[in-house]
PDB file of C-alpha atoms in Angstrom:
ATOM      1  CA  UNK A 154     -12.174  -4.161   8.770  1.00 77.00           C
ATOM      2  CA  UNK A 155      -8.420  -3.038   8.863  1.00 84.00           C
ATOM      3  CA  UNK A 156      -6.018  -5.519   7.474  1.00 88.00           C
ATOM      4  CA  UNK A 157      -4.873  -8.785  10.189  1.00 86.00           C
ATOM      5  CA  UNK A 158      -1.697  -7.124  11.976  1.00 87.00           C
ATOM      6  CA  UNK A 159      -0.786 -10.488  12.813  1.00 89.00           C
ATOM      7  CA  UNK A 160       0.219 -11.035   8.930  1.00 87.00           C
ATOM      8  CA  UNK A 161       2.888  -8.363   9.479  1.00 90.00           C
ATOM      9  CA  UNK A 162       6.365  -9.486   9.728  1.00 89.00           C
ATOM     10  CA  UNK A 163       8.868  -8.479  12.374  1.00 90.00           C
ATOM     11  CA  UNK A 164       9.438  -5.052  12.315  1.00 88.00           C
ATOM     12  CA  UNK A 165       6.939  -4.521   9.491  1.00 92.00           C
ATOM     13  CA  UNK A 166       4.460  -1.369   9.231  1.00 93.00           C
ATOM     14  CA  UNK A 167       1.447  -0.567   7.613  1.00 94.00           C
ATOM     15  CA  UNK A 168       1.505   2.789   5.835  1.00 93.00           C
ATOM     16  CA  UNK A 169      -1.547   2.706   3.493  1.00 93.00           C
ATOM     17  CA  UNK A 170      -4.703   0.181   3.870  1.00 94.00           C
ATOM     18  CA  UNK A 171      -7.202   0.934   1.501  1.00 95.00           C
ATOM     19  CA  UNK A 172     -11.157  -0.803   0.516  1.00 95.00           C
ATOM     20  CA  UNK A 173     -11.912  -0.425  -2.941  1.00 96.00           C
ATOM     21  CA  UNK A 174     -13.437   3.224  -3.834  1.00 95.00           C
ATOM     22  CA  UNK A 175     -17.328   3.262  -3.650  1.00 94.00           C
ATOM     23  CA  UNK A 176     -17.660   2.967  -7.046  1.00 94.00           C
ATOM     24  CA  UNK A 177     -17.157  -1.169  -6.424  1.00 94.00           C
ATOM     25  CA  UNK A 178     -21.061  -0.678  -5.336  1.00 95.00           C
ATOM     26  CA  UNK A 179     -22.238   0.924  -8.363  1.00 94.00           C
ATOM     27  CA  UNK A 180     -24.157  -1.887 -10.700  1.00 95.00           C
ATOM     28  CA  UNK A 181     -25.552  -3.555  -7.122  1.00 95.00           C
ATOM     29  CA  UNK A 182     -26.709   0.331  -5.784  1.00 96.00           C
ATOM     30  CA  UNK A 183     -28.497   1.082  -9.096  1.00 96.00           C
ATOM     31  CA  UNK A 184     -30.067  -2.499  -9.289  1.00 96.00           C
ATOM     32  CA  UNK A 185     -31.314  -1.933  -5.410  1.00 95.00           C
ATOM     33  CA  UNK A 186     -32.205   1.562  -6.241  1.00 96.00           C
ATOM     34  CA  UNK A 187     -34.198   0.144  -9.584  1.00 96.00           C
ATOM     35  CA  UNK A 188     -36.149  -2.256  -7.810  1.00 95.00           C
ATOM     36  CA  UNK A 189     -37.156  -0.244  -5.470  1.00 95.00           C
ATOM     37  CA  UNK A 190     -38.928   1.940  -7.726  1.00 95.00           C
ATOM     38  CA  UNK A 191     -40.393  -0.736  -9.331  1.00 93.00           C
ATOM     39  CA  UNK A 192     -41.475  -2.570  -6.242  1.00 93.00           C
ATOM     40  CA  UNK A 193     -43.068   0.581  -5.047  1.00 93.00           C
ATOM     41  CA  UNK A 194     -44.636   1.065  -8.478  1.00 93.00           C
ATOM     42  CA  UNK A 195     -46.478  -2.657  -8.686  1.00 92.00           C
ATOM     43  CA  UNK A 196     -47.541  -2.116  -4.912  1.00 90.00           C
ATOM     44  CA  UNK A 197     -49.445   1.032  -5.903  1.00 91.00           C
ATOM     45  CA  UNK A 198     -50.792   0.919  -9.445  1.00 84.00           C
ATOM     46  CA  UNK A 199     -51.215  -2.965  -9.728  1.00 82.00           C
ATOM     47  CA  UNK A 200     -52.471  -6.079  -8.333  1.00 79.00           C
ATOM     48  CA  UNK A 201     -52.656  -9.657  -8.439  1.00 81.00           C
ATOM     49  CA  UNK A 202     -49.222 -11.307  -8.098  1.00 84.00           C
ATOM     50  CA  UNK A 203     -47.440  -8.539  -9.731  1.00 87.00           C
ATOM     51  CA  UNK A 204     -46.494  -7.247  -6.448  1.00 88.00           C
ATOM     52  CA  UNK A 205     -45.064 -10.156  -5.590  1.00 92.00           C
ATOM     53  CA  UNK A 206     -42.808  -9.806  -8.578  1.00 91.00           C
ATOM     54  CA  UNK A 207     -41.925  -6.470  -7.262  1.00 91.00           C
ATOM     55  CA  UNK A 208     -40.858  -7.962  -4.236  1.00 93.00           C
ATOM     56  CA  UNK A 209     -38.801 -10.423  -5.234  1.00 95.00           C
ATOM     57  CA  UNK A 210     -37.317  -8.670  -7.413  1.00 95.00           C
ATOM     58  CA  UNK A 211     -36.202  -6.336  -4.731  1.00 95.00           C
ATOM     59  CA  UNK A 212     -34.599  -8.590  -2.406  1.00 97.00           C
ATOM     60  CA  UNK A 213     -32.541 -10.694  -5.158  1.00 96.00           C
ATOM     61  CA  UNK A 214     -30.882  -7.060  -5.491  1.00 96.00           C
ATOM     62  CA  UNK A 215     -30.587  -6.740  -1.991  1.00 96.00           C
ATOM     63  CA  UNK A 216     -28.794 -10.274  -2.011  1.00 96.00           C
ATOM     64  CA  UNK A 217     -26.765  -8.160  -4.604  1.00 96.00           C
ATOM     65  CA  UNK A 218     -25.892  -5.146  -2.683  1.00 96.00           C
ATOM     66  CA  UNK A 219     -24.749  -7.587   0.622  1.00 96.00           C
ATOM     67  CA  UNK A 220     -22.765  -9.744  -1.430  1.00 94.00           C
ATOM     68  CA  UNK A 221     -20.872  -7.204  -2.618  1.00 94.00           C
ATOM     69  CA  UNK A 222     -20.458  -5.787   0.482  1.00 95.00           C
ATOM     70  CA  UNK A 223     -18.984  -8.438   1.669  1.00 94.00           C
ATOM     71  CA  UNK A 224     -16.145  -8.482  -0.862  1.00 94.00           C
ATOM     72  CA  UNK A 225     -15.684  -5.224  -0.211  1.00 95.00           C
ATOM     73  CA  UNK A 226     -15.224  -5.301   3.433  1.00 94.00           C
ATOM     74  CA  UNK A 227     -12.789  -8.200   2.889  1.00 93.00           C
ATOM     75  CA  UNK A 228     -11.125  -6.947   0.057  1.00 95.00           C
ATOM     76  CA  UNK A 229      -7.539  -4.923   1.179  1.00 95.00           C
ATOM     77  CA  UNK A 230      -4.950  -2.986  -1.095  1.00 95.00           C
ATOM     78  CA  UNK A 231      -2.066  -2.365   1.553  1.00 95.00           C
ATOM     79  CA  UNK A 232       1.186  -0.614   1.190  1.00 95.00           C
ATOM     80  CA  UNK A 233       3.483  -1.450   3.664  1.00 94.00           C
ATOM     81  CA  UNK A 234       7.105  -0.485   5.138  1.00 93.00           C
ATOM     82  CA  UNK A 235       8.112  -3.486   3.184  1.00 93.00           C
ATOM     83  CA  UNK A 236       5.774  -4.698   0.086  1.00 94.00           C
ATOM     84  CA  UNK A 237       2.307  -3.776  -1.890  1.00 95.00           C
ATOM     85  CA  UNK A 238      -0.004  -6.659  -0.813  1.00 95.00           C
ATOM     86  CA  UNK A 239      -4.067  -7.156  -2.372  1.00 95.00           C
ATOM     87  CA  UNK A 240      -5.779  -9.561  -0.892  1.00 93.00           C
ATOM     88  CA  UNK A 241      -9.345 -10.753  -1.241  1.00 91.00           C
ATOM     89  CA  UNK A 242     -12.110 -13.798  -0.476  1.00 86.00           C
ATOM     90  CA  UNK A 243     -14.465 -14.251   2.268  1.00 79.00           C
ATOM     91  CA  UNK A 244     -13.787 -18.035   2.872  1.00 78.00           C
ATOM     92  CA  UNK A 245     -10.948 -19.043   0.499  1.00 76.00           C
ATOM     93  CA  UNK A 246      -8.488 -16.046   0.603  1.00 82.00           C
ATOM     94  CA  UNK A 247      -6.513 -14.934  -2.715  1.00 89.00           C
ATOM     95  CA  UNK A 248      -3.502 -12.991  -2.437  1.00 89.00           C
ATOM     96  CA  UNK A 249      -0.551 -10.928  -4.350  1.00 91.00           C
ATOM     97  CA  UNK A 250       2.729  -9.722  -2.840  1.00 92.00           C
ATOM     98  CA  UNK A 251       5.282  -7.167  -4.525  1.00 93.00           C
ATOM     99  CA  UNK A 252       8.350  -6.755  -2.447  1.00 93.00           C
ATOM    100  CA  UNK A 253       9.313  -3.207  -2.539  1.00 92.00           C
ATOM    101  CA  UNK A 254      12.684  -4.251  -3.920  1.00 90.00           C
ATOM    102  CA  UNK A 255      10.886  -5.554  -6.624  1.00 91.00           C
ATOM    103  CA  UNK A 256       8.749  -2.750  -7.931  1.00 92.00           C
ATOM    104  CA  UNK A 257       9.955  -1.225 -11.129  1.00 92.00           C
ATOM    105  CA  UNK A 258       6.930   1.380 -11.617  1.00 93.00           C
ATOM    106  CA  UNK A 259       3.672   2.090 -10.972  1.00 94.00           C
ATOM    107  CA  UNK A 260       1.029   3.907 -13.009  1.00 94.00           C
ATOM    108  CA  UNK A 261      -2.322   4.485 -12.711  1.00 93.00           C
ATOM    109  CA  UNK A 262      -5.204   5.020 -15.211  1.00 92.00           C
ATOM    110  CA  UNK A 263      -8.431   6.897 -14.370  1.00 92.00           C
ATOM    111  CA  UNK A 264     -11.105   7.740 -16.970  1.00 92.00           C
ATOM    112  CA  UNK A 265     -13.245  10.716 -17.275  1.00 92.00           C
ATOM    113  CA  UNK A 266     -15.790   9.819 -14.593  1.00 91.00           C
ATOM    114  CA  UNK A 267     -13.341   7.805 -12.701  1.00 91.00           C
ATOM    115  CA  UNK A 268     -11.182  11.199 -12.132  1.00 92.00           C
ATOM    116  CA  UNK A 269     -14.671  13.022 -11.190  1.00 93.00           C
ATOM    117  CA  UNK A 270     -15.197  10.546  -8.176  1.00 93.00           C
ATOM    118  CA  UNK A 271     -11.656  10.179  -7.127  1.00 93.00           C
ATOM    119  CA  UNK A 272     -10.958   6.229  -8.042  1.00 95.00           C
ATOM    120  CA  UNK A 273      -9.100   4.258 -11.093  1.00 95.00           C
ATOM    121  CA  UNK A 274      -7.174   1.418 -11.743  1.00 95.00           C
ATOM    122  CA  UNK A 275      -3.591   0.840 -10.573  1.00 95.00           C
ATOM    123  CA  UNK A 276      -0.704  -1.479 -12.559  1.00 94.00           C
ATOM    124  CA  UNK A 277       2.391  -2.098 -10.776  1.00 94.00           C
ATOM    125  CA  UNK A 278       5.448  -3.816 -12.699  1.00 93.00           C
ATOM    126  CA  UNK A 279       7.655  -5.554 -11.108  1.00 89.00           C
ATOM    127  CA  UNK A 280      10.589  -8.091 -11.169  1.00 80.00           C
ATOM    128  CA  UNK A 281       8.823 -11.245 -10.596  1.00 65.00           C
ATOM    129  CA  UNK A 282       7.350 -13.903 -12.320  1.00 68.00           C
ATOM    130  CA  UNK A 283       3.567 -11.471 -13.187  1.00 67.00           C
ATOM    131  CA  UNK A 284       5.680  -9.264 -14.551  1.00 80.00           C
ATOM    132  CA  UNK A 285       2.839  -6.791 -14.424  1.00 88.00           C
ATOM    133  CA  UNK A 286      -0.204  -6.579 -11.960  1.00 91.00           C
ATOM    134  CA  UNK A 287      -3.307  -4.339 -12.257  1.00 93.00           C
ATOM    135  CA  UNK A 288      -5.591  -3.206  -9.364  1.00 95.00           C
ATOM    136  CA  UNK A 289      -8.594  -1.809  -9.951  1.00 94.00           C
ATOM    137  CA  UNK A 290     -11.310   0.827  -8.092  1.00 94.00           C
ATOM    138  CA  UNK A 291      -8.337   2.231  -6.085  1.00 95.00           C
ATOM    139  CA  UNK A 292      -9.235   5.357  -4.567  1.00 93.00           C
ATOM    140  CA  UNK A 293      -7.196   7.912  -4.660  1.00 93.00           C
ATOM    141  CA  UNK A 294      -4.652   6.362  -7.453  1.00 94.00           C
ATOM    142  CA  UNK A 295      -2.229   9.246  -7.990  1.00 94.00           C
ATOM    143  CA  UNK A 296      -1.765   9.309  -3.866  1.00 94.00           C
ATOM    144  CA  UNK A 297      -1.503   5.628  -3.214  1.00 95.00           C
ATOM    145  CA  UNK A 298       1.445   5.523  -6.618  1.00 94.00           C
ATOM    146  CA  UNK A 299       2.943   8.627  -4.546  1.00 94.00           C
ATOM    147  CA  UNK A 300       3.020   6.855  -1.426  1.00 94.00           C
ATOM    148  CA  UNK A 301       4.547   3.591  -3.234  1.00 94.00           C
ATOM    149  CA  UNK A 302       7.162   5.826  -4.631  1.00 93.00           C
ATOM    150  CA  UNK A 303       7.782   7.345  -1.286  1.00 93.00           C
ATOM    151  CA  UNK A 304       7.913   3.875   0.707  1.00 93.00           C
ATOM    152  CA  UNK A 305      10.297   2.750  -1.791  1.00 92.00           C
ATOM    153  CA  UNK A 306      12.549   5.191  -1.412  1.00 91.00           C
ATOM    154  CA  UNK A 307      12.621   4.886   2.591  1.00 90.00           C
ATOM    155  CA  UNK A 308      13.136   1.663   1.773  1.00 86.00           C
ATOM    156  CA  UNK A 309      16.437   2.398   0.098  1.00 85.00           C
ATOM    157  CA  UNK A 310      17.391   4.752   2.413  1.00 85.00           C
ATOM    158  CA  UNK A 311      17.245   2.251   5.014  1.00 81.00           C
ATOM    159  CA  UNK A 312      18.844  -0.243   3.281  1.00 76.00           C
ATOM    160  CA  UNK A 313      21.627   1.916   2.465  1.00 73.00           C
ATOM    161  CA  UNK A 314      22.028   3.294   6.112  1.00 65.00           C
ATOM    162  CA  UNK A 315      21.986  -0.278   7.216  1.00 60.00           C
ATOM    163  CA  UNK A 316      24.887  -1.038   4.113  1.00 53.00           C
ATOM    164  CA  UNK A 317      26.895   2.198   5.522  1.00 50.00           C
ATOM    165  CA  UNK A 318      26.619   1.770   9.438  1.00 55.00           C
ATOM    166  CA  UNK A 319      28.196  -2.247   8.571  1.00 51.00           C
ATOM    167  CA  UNK A 320      30.850  -0.878   6.546  1.00 50.00           C
ATOM    168  CA  UNK A 321      32.312   2.015   8.364  1.00 53.00           C
ATOM    169  CA  UNK A 322      35.845   1.549  10.251  1.00 54.00           C
ATOM    170  CA  UNK A 323      36.429   1.806  13.639  1.00 52.00           C
ATOM    171  CA  UNK A 324      39.514   2.901  14.726  1.00 51.00           C
ATOM    172  CA  UNK A 325      41.699   0.370  16.680  1.00 50.00           C
ATOM    173  CA  UNK A 326      41.268   0.991  20.457  1.00 51.00           C
ATOM    174  CA  UNK A 327      44.793   0.370  21.342  1.00 46.00           C
ATOM    175  CA  UNK A 328      46.427   2.739  19.313  1.00 50.00           C
ATOM    176  CA  UNK A 329      47.517   6.145  19.691  1.00 65.00           C
ATOM    177  CA  UNK A 330      44.999   8.858  19.805  1.00 67.00           C
ATOM    178  CA  UNK A 331      46.347  11.423  17.720  1.00 72.00           C
ATOM    179  CA  UNK A 332      47.110   8.866  14.980  1.00 72.00           C
ATOM    180  CA  UNK A 333      43.512   7.417  15.121  1.00 74.00           C
ATOM    181  CA  UNK A 334      42.432  11.007  14.761  1.00 74.00           C
ATOM    182  CA  UNK A 335      43.821  11.769  11.862  1.00 77.00           C
ATOM    183  CA  UNK A 336      42.673   8.070   9.985  1.00 77.00           C
ATOM    184  CA  UNK A 337      39.592   9.726  10.955  1.00 73.00           C
ATOM    185  CA  UNK A 338      39.526  13.186   9.411  1.00 78.00           C
ATOM    186  CA  UNK A 339      41.157  11.138   6.131  1.00 74.00           C
ATOM    187  CA  UNK A 340      37.724   8.802   6.455  1.00 72.00           C
ATOM    188  CA  UNK A 341      35.758  12.006   6.071  1.00 72.00           C
ATOM    189  CA  UNK A 342      37.321  13.657   3.800  1.00 77.00           C
ATOM    190  CA  UNK A 343      37.006  10.315   1.612  1.00 69.00           C
ATOM    191  CA  UNK A 344      33.163  10.669   2.175  1.00 69.00           C
ATOM    192  CA  UNK A 345      33.614   7.150   4.181  1.00 63.00           C
ATOM    193  CA  UNK A 346      32.200   8.556   6.751  1.00 73.00           C
ATOM    194  CA  UNK A 347      29.809  11.392   7.968  1.00 75.00           C
ATOM    195  CA  UNK A 348      30.367  14.521   9.941  1.00 78.00           C
ATOM    196  CA  UNK A 349      28.304  13.350  12.331  1.00 76.00           C
ATOM    197  CA  UNK A 350      30.330  10.378  12.560  1.00 75.00           C
ATOM    198  CA  UNK A 351      33.829  12.095  12.834  1.00 71.00           C
ATOM    199  CA  UNK A 352      32.518  14.150  15.450  1.00 82.00           C
ATOM    200  CA  UNK A 353      30.783  11.631  17.397  1.00 77.00           C
ATOM    201  CA  UNK A 354      34.189   9.086  17.056  1.00 75.00           C
ATOM    202  CA  UNK A 355      36.452  12.444  17.787  1.00 75.00           C
ATOM    203  CA  UNK A 356      34.741  13.287  21.198  1.00 77.00           C
ATOM    204  CA  UNK A 357      35.230   9.305  22.058  1.00 73.00           C
ATOM    205  CA  UNK A 358      39.087   9.318  21.427  1.00 68.00           C
ATOM    206  CA  UNK A 359      39.092  12.795  23.328  1.00 71.00           C
ATOM    207  CA  UNK A 360      37.311  11.410  26.494  1.00 69.00           C
ATOM    208  CA  UNK A 361      40.083   8.565  26.327  1.00 62.00           C
ATOM    209  CA  UNK A 362      43.057  11.005  26.395  1.00 58.00           C
TER     210      UNK A 362
END
C-alpha cells in the first residue's frame, strides 16, 4: 500500500516510500512457527484435549502475525522533496513530519545482525520542538541517510536558484544597447549573473539593434 498522494503538498514529489523491514515480523513469525510445530506434535503424539490446545495456540499466533502485518502495511517512512514523513496507524493515525530545512543531522544505528539483514534505526536531529526522532526497523538505513542528504541538497539548490533568479537585475528596456551590454558584462564579472544568463541577455539586446 503506497503512501497516499492526496496527502502531498502542491508540487511535492515522493523520493522514497518505505514500509518497515521484514525484521518487523520476527517475533510473531517465530511464535507462529513454534505454535505450528507444537500443534503438529500434539496432534500426532497426544490425545484428549491437548491437540485442541495446540490449535488454540496456533490461532492466537496467527492472529498476532495478522495484526503485525496490518501495522506493517499502514506504516510509512517517506522522504519527499520538502520533508520527511513517518505515518502509522490503522484506525487512528499518528505521524511525524520534519521539513528538510529543519534537519540538522541524520545518523543510523545497526547491530551486527541488523547489518547482516540490512535493517537499522535512523536518528534525525532537527530544529523542531522534538529535537531528535528515532525510527526503528528502517530498511537500508545508510541508503536512506544518503537519500535525505541528497534531497536536502536539492532543496537548498532550488531555494538558492529562486533567490538568485529573483535578485538578477534586468537592463532597462529603453536604454542604449551598448550601455546595457557594458552593465551586463560588469554584472557577469562580479558574479551576480552567470555566463549563460549573460549570453541570453546579450542575444536579446543584439536582436533589438
